[in-house]
Coordinates of C-alpha atoms and ligand atoms in Angstrom, one line a residue:
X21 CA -28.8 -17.5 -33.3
X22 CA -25.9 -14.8 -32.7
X23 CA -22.6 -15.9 -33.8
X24 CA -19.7 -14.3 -31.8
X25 CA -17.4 -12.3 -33.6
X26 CA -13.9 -11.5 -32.8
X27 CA -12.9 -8.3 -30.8
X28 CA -11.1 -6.1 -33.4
X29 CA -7.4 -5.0 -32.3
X30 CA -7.0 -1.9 -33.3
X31 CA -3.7 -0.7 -34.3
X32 CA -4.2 2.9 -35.1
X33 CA -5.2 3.6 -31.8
X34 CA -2.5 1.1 -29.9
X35 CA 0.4 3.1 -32.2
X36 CA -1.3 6.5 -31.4
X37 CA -0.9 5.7 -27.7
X38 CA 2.7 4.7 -28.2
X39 CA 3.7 7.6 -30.5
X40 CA 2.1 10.1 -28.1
X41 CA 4.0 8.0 -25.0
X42 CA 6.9 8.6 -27.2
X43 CA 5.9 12.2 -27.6
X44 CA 6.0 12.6 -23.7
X45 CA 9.1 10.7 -23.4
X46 CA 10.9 13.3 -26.0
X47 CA 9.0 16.4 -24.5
X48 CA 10.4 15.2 -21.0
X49 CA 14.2 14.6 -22.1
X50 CA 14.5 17.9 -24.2
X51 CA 13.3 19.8 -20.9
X52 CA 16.1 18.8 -19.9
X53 CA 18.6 20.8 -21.7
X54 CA 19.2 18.0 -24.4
X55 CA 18.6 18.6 -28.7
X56 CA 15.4 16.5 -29.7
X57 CA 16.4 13.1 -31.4
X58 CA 17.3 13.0 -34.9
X59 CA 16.7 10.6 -37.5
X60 CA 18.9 10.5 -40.8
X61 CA 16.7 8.5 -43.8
X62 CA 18.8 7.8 -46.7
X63 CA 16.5 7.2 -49.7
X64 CA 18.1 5.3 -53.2
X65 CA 16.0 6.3 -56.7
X66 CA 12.6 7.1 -57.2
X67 CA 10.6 4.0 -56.4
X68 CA 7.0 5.9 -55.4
X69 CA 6.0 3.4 -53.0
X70 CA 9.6 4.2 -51.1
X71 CA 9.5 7.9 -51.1
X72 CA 5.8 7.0 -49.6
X73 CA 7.0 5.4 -46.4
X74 CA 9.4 7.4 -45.5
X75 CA 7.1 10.6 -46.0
X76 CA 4.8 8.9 -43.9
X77 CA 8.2 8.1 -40.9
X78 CA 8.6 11.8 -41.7
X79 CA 5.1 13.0 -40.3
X80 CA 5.1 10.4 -37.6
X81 CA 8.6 11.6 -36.8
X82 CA 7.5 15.4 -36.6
X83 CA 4.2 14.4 -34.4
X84 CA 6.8 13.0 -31.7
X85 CA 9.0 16.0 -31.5
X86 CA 11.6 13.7 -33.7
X87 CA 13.9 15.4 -36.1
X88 CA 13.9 13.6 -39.0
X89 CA 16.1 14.2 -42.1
X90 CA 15.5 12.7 -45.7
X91 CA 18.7 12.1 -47.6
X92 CA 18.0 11.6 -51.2
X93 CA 20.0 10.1 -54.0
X94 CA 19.8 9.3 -57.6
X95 CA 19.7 5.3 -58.0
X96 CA 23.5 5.4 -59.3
X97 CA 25.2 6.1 -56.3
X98 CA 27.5 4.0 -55.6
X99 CA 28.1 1.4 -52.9
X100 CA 31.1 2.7 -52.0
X101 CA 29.8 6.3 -51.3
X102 CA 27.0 4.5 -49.7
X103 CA 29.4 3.6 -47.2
X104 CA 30.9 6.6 -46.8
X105 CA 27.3 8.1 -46.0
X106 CA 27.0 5.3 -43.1
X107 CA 30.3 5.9 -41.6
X108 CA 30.3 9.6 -41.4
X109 CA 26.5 9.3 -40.3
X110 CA 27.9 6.7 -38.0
X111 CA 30.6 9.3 -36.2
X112 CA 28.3 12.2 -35.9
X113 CA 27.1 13.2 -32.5
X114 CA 24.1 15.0 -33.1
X115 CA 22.7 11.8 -35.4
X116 CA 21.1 9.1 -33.1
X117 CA 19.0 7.2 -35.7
X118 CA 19.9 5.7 -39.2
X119 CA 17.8 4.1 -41.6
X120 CA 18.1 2.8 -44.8
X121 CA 15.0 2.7 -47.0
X122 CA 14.9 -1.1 -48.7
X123 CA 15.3 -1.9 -51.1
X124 CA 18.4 -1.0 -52.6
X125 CA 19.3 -0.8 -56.5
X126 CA 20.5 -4.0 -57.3
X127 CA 24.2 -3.2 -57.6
X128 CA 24.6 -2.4 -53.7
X129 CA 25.1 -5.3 -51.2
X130 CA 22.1 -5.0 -49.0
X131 CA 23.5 -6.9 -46.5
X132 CA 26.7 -5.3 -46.9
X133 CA 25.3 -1.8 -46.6
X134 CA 22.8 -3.0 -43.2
X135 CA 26.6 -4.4 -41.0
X136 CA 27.8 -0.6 -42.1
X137 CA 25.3 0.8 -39.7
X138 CA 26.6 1.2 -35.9
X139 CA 24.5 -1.0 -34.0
X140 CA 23.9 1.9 -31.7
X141 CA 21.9 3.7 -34.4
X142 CA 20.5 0.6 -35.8
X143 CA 16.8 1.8 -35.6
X144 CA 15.9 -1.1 -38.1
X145 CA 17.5 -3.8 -36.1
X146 CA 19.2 -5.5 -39.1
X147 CA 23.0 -5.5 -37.5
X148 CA 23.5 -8.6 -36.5
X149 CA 24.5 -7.9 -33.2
X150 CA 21.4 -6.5 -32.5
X151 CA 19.5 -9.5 -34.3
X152 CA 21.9 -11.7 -31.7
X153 CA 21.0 -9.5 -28.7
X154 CA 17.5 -10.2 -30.1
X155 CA 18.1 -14.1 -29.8
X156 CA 19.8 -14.1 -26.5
X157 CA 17.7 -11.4 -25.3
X158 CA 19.7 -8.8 -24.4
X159 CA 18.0 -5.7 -23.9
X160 CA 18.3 -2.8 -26.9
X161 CA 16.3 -2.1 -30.2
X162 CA 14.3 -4.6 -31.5
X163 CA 12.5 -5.0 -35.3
X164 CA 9.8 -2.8 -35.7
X165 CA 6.9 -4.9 -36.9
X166 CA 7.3 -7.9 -34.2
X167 CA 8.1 -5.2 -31.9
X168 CA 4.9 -3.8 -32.5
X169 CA 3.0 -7.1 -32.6
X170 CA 4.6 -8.1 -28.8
X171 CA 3.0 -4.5 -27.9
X172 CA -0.3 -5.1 -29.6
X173 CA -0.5 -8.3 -27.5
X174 CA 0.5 -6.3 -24.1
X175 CA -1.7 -3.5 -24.7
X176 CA -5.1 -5.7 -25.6
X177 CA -4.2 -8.5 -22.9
X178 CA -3.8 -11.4 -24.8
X179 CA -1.7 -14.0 -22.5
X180 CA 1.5 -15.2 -24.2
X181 CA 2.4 -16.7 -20.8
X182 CA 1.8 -20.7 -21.8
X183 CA 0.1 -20.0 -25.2
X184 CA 0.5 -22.3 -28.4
X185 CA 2.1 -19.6 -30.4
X186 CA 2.4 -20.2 -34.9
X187 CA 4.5 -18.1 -37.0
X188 CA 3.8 -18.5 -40.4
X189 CA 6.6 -17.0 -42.3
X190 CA 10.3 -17.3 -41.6
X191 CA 11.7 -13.5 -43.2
X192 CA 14.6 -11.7 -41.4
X193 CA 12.4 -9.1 -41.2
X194 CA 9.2 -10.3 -39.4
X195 CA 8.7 -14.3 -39.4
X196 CA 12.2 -15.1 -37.3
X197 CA 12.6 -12.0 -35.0
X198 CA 8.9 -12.5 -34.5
X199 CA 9.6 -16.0 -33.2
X200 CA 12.6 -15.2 -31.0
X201 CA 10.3 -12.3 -29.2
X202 CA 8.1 -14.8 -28.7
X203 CA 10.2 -17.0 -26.7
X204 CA 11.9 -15.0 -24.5
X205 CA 11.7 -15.7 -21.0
X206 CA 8.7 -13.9 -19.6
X207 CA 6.8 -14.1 -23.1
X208 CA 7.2 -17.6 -22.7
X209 CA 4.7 -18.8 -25.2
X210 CA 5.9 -22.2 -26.9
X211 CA 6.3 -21.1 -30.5
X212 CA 6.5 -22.6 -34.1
X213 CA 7.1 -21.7 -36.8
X214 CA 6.1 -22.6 -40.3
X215 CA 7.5 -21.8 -43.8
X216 CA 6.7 -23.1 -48.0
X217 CA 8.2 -26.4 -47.0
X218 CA 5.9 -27.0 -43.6
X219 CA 3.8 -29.9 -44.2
X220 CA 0.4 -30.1 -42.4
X221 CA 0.2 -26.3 -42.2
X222 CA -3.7 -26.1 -41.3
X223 CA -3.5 -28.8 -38.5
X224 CA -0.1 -26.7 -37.0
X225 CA -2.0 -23.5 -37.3
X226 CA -5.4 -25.1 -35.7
X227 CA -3.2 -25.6 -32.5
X228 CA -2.4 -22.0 -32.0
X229 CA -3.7 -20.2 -29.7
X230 CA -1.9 -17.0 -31.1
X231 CA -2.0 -17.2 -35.2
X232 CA 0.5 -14.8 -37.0
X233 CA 0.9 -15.1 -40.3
X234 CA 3.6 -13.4 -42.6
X235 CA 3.6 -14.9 -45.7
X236 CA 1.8 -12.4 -48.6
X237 CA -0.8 -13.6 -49.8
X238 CA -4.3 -12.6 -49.7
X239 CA -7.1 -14.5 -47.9
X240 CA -3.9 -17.4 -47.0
X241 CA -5.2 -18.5 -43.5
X242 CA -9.0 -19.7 -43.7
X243 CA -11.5 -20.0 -40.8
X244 CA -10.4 -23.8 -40.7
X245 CA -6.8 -22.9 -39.8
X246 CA -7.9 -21.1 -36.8
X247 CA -8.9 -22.6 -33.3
X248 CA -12.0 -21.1 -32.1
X249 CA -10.8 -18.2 -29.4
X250 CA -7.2 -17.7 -31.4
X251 CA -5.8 -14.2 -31.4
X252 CA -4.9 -13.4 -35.2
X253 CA -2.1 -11.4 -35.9
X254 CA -2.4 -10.3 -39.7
X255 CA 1.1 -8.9 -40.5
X256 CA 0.3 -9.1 -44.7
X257 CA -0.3 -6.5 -46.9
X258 CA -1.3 -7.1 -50.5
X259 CA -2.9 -5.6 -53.1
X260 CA -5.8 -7.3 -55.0
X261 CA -7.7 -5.6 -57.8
X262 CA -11.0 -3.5 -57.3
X263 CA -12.5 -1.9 -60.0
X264 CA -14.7 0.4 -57.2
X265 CA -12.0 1.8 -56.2
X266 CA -10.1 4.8 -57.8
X267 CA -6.6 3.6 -57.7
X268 CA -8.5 0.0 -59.2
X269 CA -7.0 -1.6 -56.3
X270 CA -7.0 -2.7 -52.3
X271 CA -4.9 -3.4 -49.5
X272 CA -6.0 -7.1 -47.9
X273 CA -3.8 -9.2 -45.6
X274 CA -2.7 -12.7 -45.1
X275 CA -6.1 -13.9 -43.1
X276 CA -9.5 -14.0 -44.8
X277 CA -10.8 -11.3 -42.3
X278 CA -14.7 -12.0 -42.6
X279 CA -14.2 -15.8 -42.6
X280 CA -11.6 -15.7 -39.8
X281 CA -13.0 -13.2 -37.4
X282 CA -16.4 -15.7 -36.9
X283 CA -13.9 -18.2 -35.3
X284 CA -11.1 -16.4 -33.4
X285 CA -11.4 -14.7 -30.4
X286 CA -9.2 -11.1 -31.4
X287 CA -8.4 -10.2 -34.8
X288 CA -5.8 -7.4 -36.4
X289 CA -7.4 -5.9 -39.8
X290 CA -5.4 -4.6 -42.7
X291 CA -4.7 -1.8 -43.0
X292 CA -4.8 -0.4 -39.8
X293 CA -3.3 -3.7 -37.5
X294 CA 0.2 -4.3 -37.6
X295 CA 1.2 -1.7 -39.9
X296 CA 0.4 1.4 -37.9
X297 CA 2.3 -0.3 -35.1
X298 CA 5.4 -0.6 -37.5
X299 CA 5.8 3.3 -37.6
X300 CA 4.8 3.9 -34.1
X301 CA 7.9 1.4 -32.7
X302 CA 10.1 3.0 -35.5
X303 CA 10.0 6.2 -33.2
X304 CA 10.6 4.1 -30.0
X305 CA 13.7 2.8 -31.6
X306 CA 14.9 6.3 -31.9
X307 CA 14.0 7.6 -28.5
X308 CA 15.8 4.6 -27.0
X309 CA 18.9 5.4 -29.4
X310 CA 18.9 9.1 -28.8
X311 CA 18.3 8.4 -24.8
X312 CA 18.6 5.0 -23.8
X313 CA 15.5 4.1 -22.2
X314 CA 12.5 3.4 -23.5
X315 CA 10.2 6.2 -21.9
Ligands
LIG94 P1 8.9 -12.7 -47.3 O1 10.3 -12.4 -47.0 O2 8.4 -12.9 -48.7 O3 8.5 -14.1 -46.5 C1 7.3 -14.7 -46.7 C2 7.3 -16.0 -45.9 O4 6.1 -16.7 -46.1 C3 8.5 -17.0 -46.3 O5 9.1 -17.5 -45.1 C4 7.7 -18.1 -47.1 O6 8.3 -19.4 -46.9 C5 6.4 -18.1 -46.4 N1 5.4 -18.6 -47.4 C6 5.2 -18.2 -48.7 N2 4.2 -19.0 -49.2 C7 3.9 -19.9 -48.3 C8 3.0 -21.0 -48.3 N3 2.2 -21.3 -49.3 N4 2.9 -21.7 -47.1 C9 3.6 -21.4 -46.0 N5 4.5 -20.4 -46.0 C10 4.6 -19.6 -47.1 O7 7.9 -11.7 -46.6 P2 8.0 -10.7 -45.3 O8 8.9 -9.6 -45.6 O9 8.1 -11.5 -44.1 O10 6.5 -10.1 -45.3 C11 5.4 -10.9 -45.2 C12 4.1 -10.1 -45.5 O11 4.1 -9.1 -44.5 C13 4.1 -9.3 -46.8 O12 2.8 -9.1 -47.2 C14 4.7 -7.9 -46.4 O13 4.2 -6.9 -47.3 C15 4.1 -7.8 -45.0 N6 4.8 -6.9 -44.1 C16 4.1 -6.0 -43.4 C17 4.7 -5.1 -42.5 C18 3.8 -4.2 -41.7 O14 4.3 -3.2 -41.2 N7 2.5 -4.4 -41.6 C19 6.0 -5.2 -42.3 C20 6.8 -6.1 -43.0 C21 6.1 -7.0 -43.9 P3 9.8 -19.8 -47.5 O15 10.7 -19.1 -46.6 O16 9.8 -21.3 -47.4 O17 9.8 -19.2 -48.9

């Protein structure tokens, strides 16, 4: 007998859609007499995996017609000069976008640092005003990854409109903003979420008819956590050991993908799921801040 497998979502190709949508959007508003967006990156030390990313924000951010400058310093600045950075980055005219590559060294206030940025150029979404314009659902930027995830579920039609929706995971970064897109008016899925302290986790994650899990660690959600026909969302990325491979390791998620995708009805892999959608809203951020409009 055939077993029905889940349709694949496939996030390279959703994110190459919405970078080259991004690409048309920046094409069309420098037609129009006005400089190209810029991006300002402010990368702390040497930590390999960092400078990695934001190489990768850098290429994306070329692609889309999106300046994008790298500013580099040793792991000893200080947070005072840190804040300096933000402010004059803050008041210059000709920067629309400002990230901050996390993490910091340990002797800088992260959360200190992330309130320094203006809101306006907030393409993270870590000001609090925008994570309360978030809540109350205001429009303005939103956080990459769930950002990405709400497109995901748009572009490959999955109906949030009266869904079961579980969050596993409750981060600043994913887990809670993820939930709060969730149920905003129009979305209007009826959301949960679940943390380390949720008891019953497999019976609350049975009920959902959209799965997202956030939590990092391999293979977490098994097939029976999942109702049959579930979209999986598969936000993790870890690294487990693998001796055939050169670097002597691999990227998995959150969801034991073989397992998993015999029971639910769409399915992200890792990589190329949420994470290509990550970058790919990273440069919507910045058109809306350079422009103020999404296309
Ligand atoms: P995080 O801050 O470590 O949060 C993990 C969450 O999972 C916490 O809320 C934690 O609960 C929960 N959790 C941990 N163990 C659990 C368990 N046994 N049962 C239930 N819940 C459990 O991580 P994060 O920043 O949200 O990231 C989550 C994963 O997504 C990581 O693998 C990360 O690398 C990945 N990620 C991917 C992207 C992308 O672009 N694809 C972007 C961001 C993050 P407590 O709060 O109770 O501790």
């Amino acid at each position: 007998m055939e077993t029905a497998t889940a349709s694949l979502i496939d996030g390279r190709q959703i994110a190459a859609t919405v970078r080259q949508e991004v690409k048309a959007s920046v094409d069309a508003w420098t037609a129009k007499g006005h400089r190209a967006p810029v991006l300002k990156v402010v990368l702390i030390g040497g930590d390999p995996a960092s400078a990695s990313y934001v190489r990768g924000k850098n290429r994306a951010c070329a692609e889309a017609g999106i300046e994008s400058e790298t500013m580099t310093y040793d792991a000893d600045l200080s947070e005072a000069d840190l804040l300096t950075l933000i402010r004059d980055l803050n008041g210059d005219p000709n920067v629309d976008g400002i990230l901050i590559q996390l993490p910091l060294p340990r002797h800088i206030d992260e959360a200190k640092v992330l309130r320094a940025i203006s809101p306006a150029k907030d393409v993270d979404c870590f000001h609090p005003e925008n994570v309360g314009n978030l809540v109350t659902g205001e429009p303005g930027l939103k956080p990459a990854t769930p950002a990405g995830i709400m497109e995901m579920l748009k572009r490959s039609g999955i109906e949030t409109r009266g869904a079961t929706a579980v969050v596993i995971g409750r981060s600043n970064i994913v887990g809670k903003p993820m939930a709060n897109l969730l149920v905003q008016k129009g979305i209007d899925a009826t959301v949960t979420v679940c943390h380390s302290r949720t008891p019953d986790l497999a019976d609350v994650c049975r009920r959902a008819d959209i799965l997202i899990a956030a939590i990092g660690r391999a293979g977490f959600v098994t097939a029976d956590m999942v109702k049959p026909g579930a979209a999986v969302i598969d936000v993790g990325i870890n690294r487990v050991e693998d001796p055939t491979r050169k670097s002597g390791y691999r990227l998995v998620g959150d969801v034991d993908f073989n397992a998993v995708r015999e029971v639910a009805g769409h399915i992200t892999p890792v990589p190329g799921g949420v994470g290509p959608m990550t970058i790919a809203m990273l440069l919507k951020n910045t058109l809306f801040a350079a422009t103020g409009s999404w296309s």
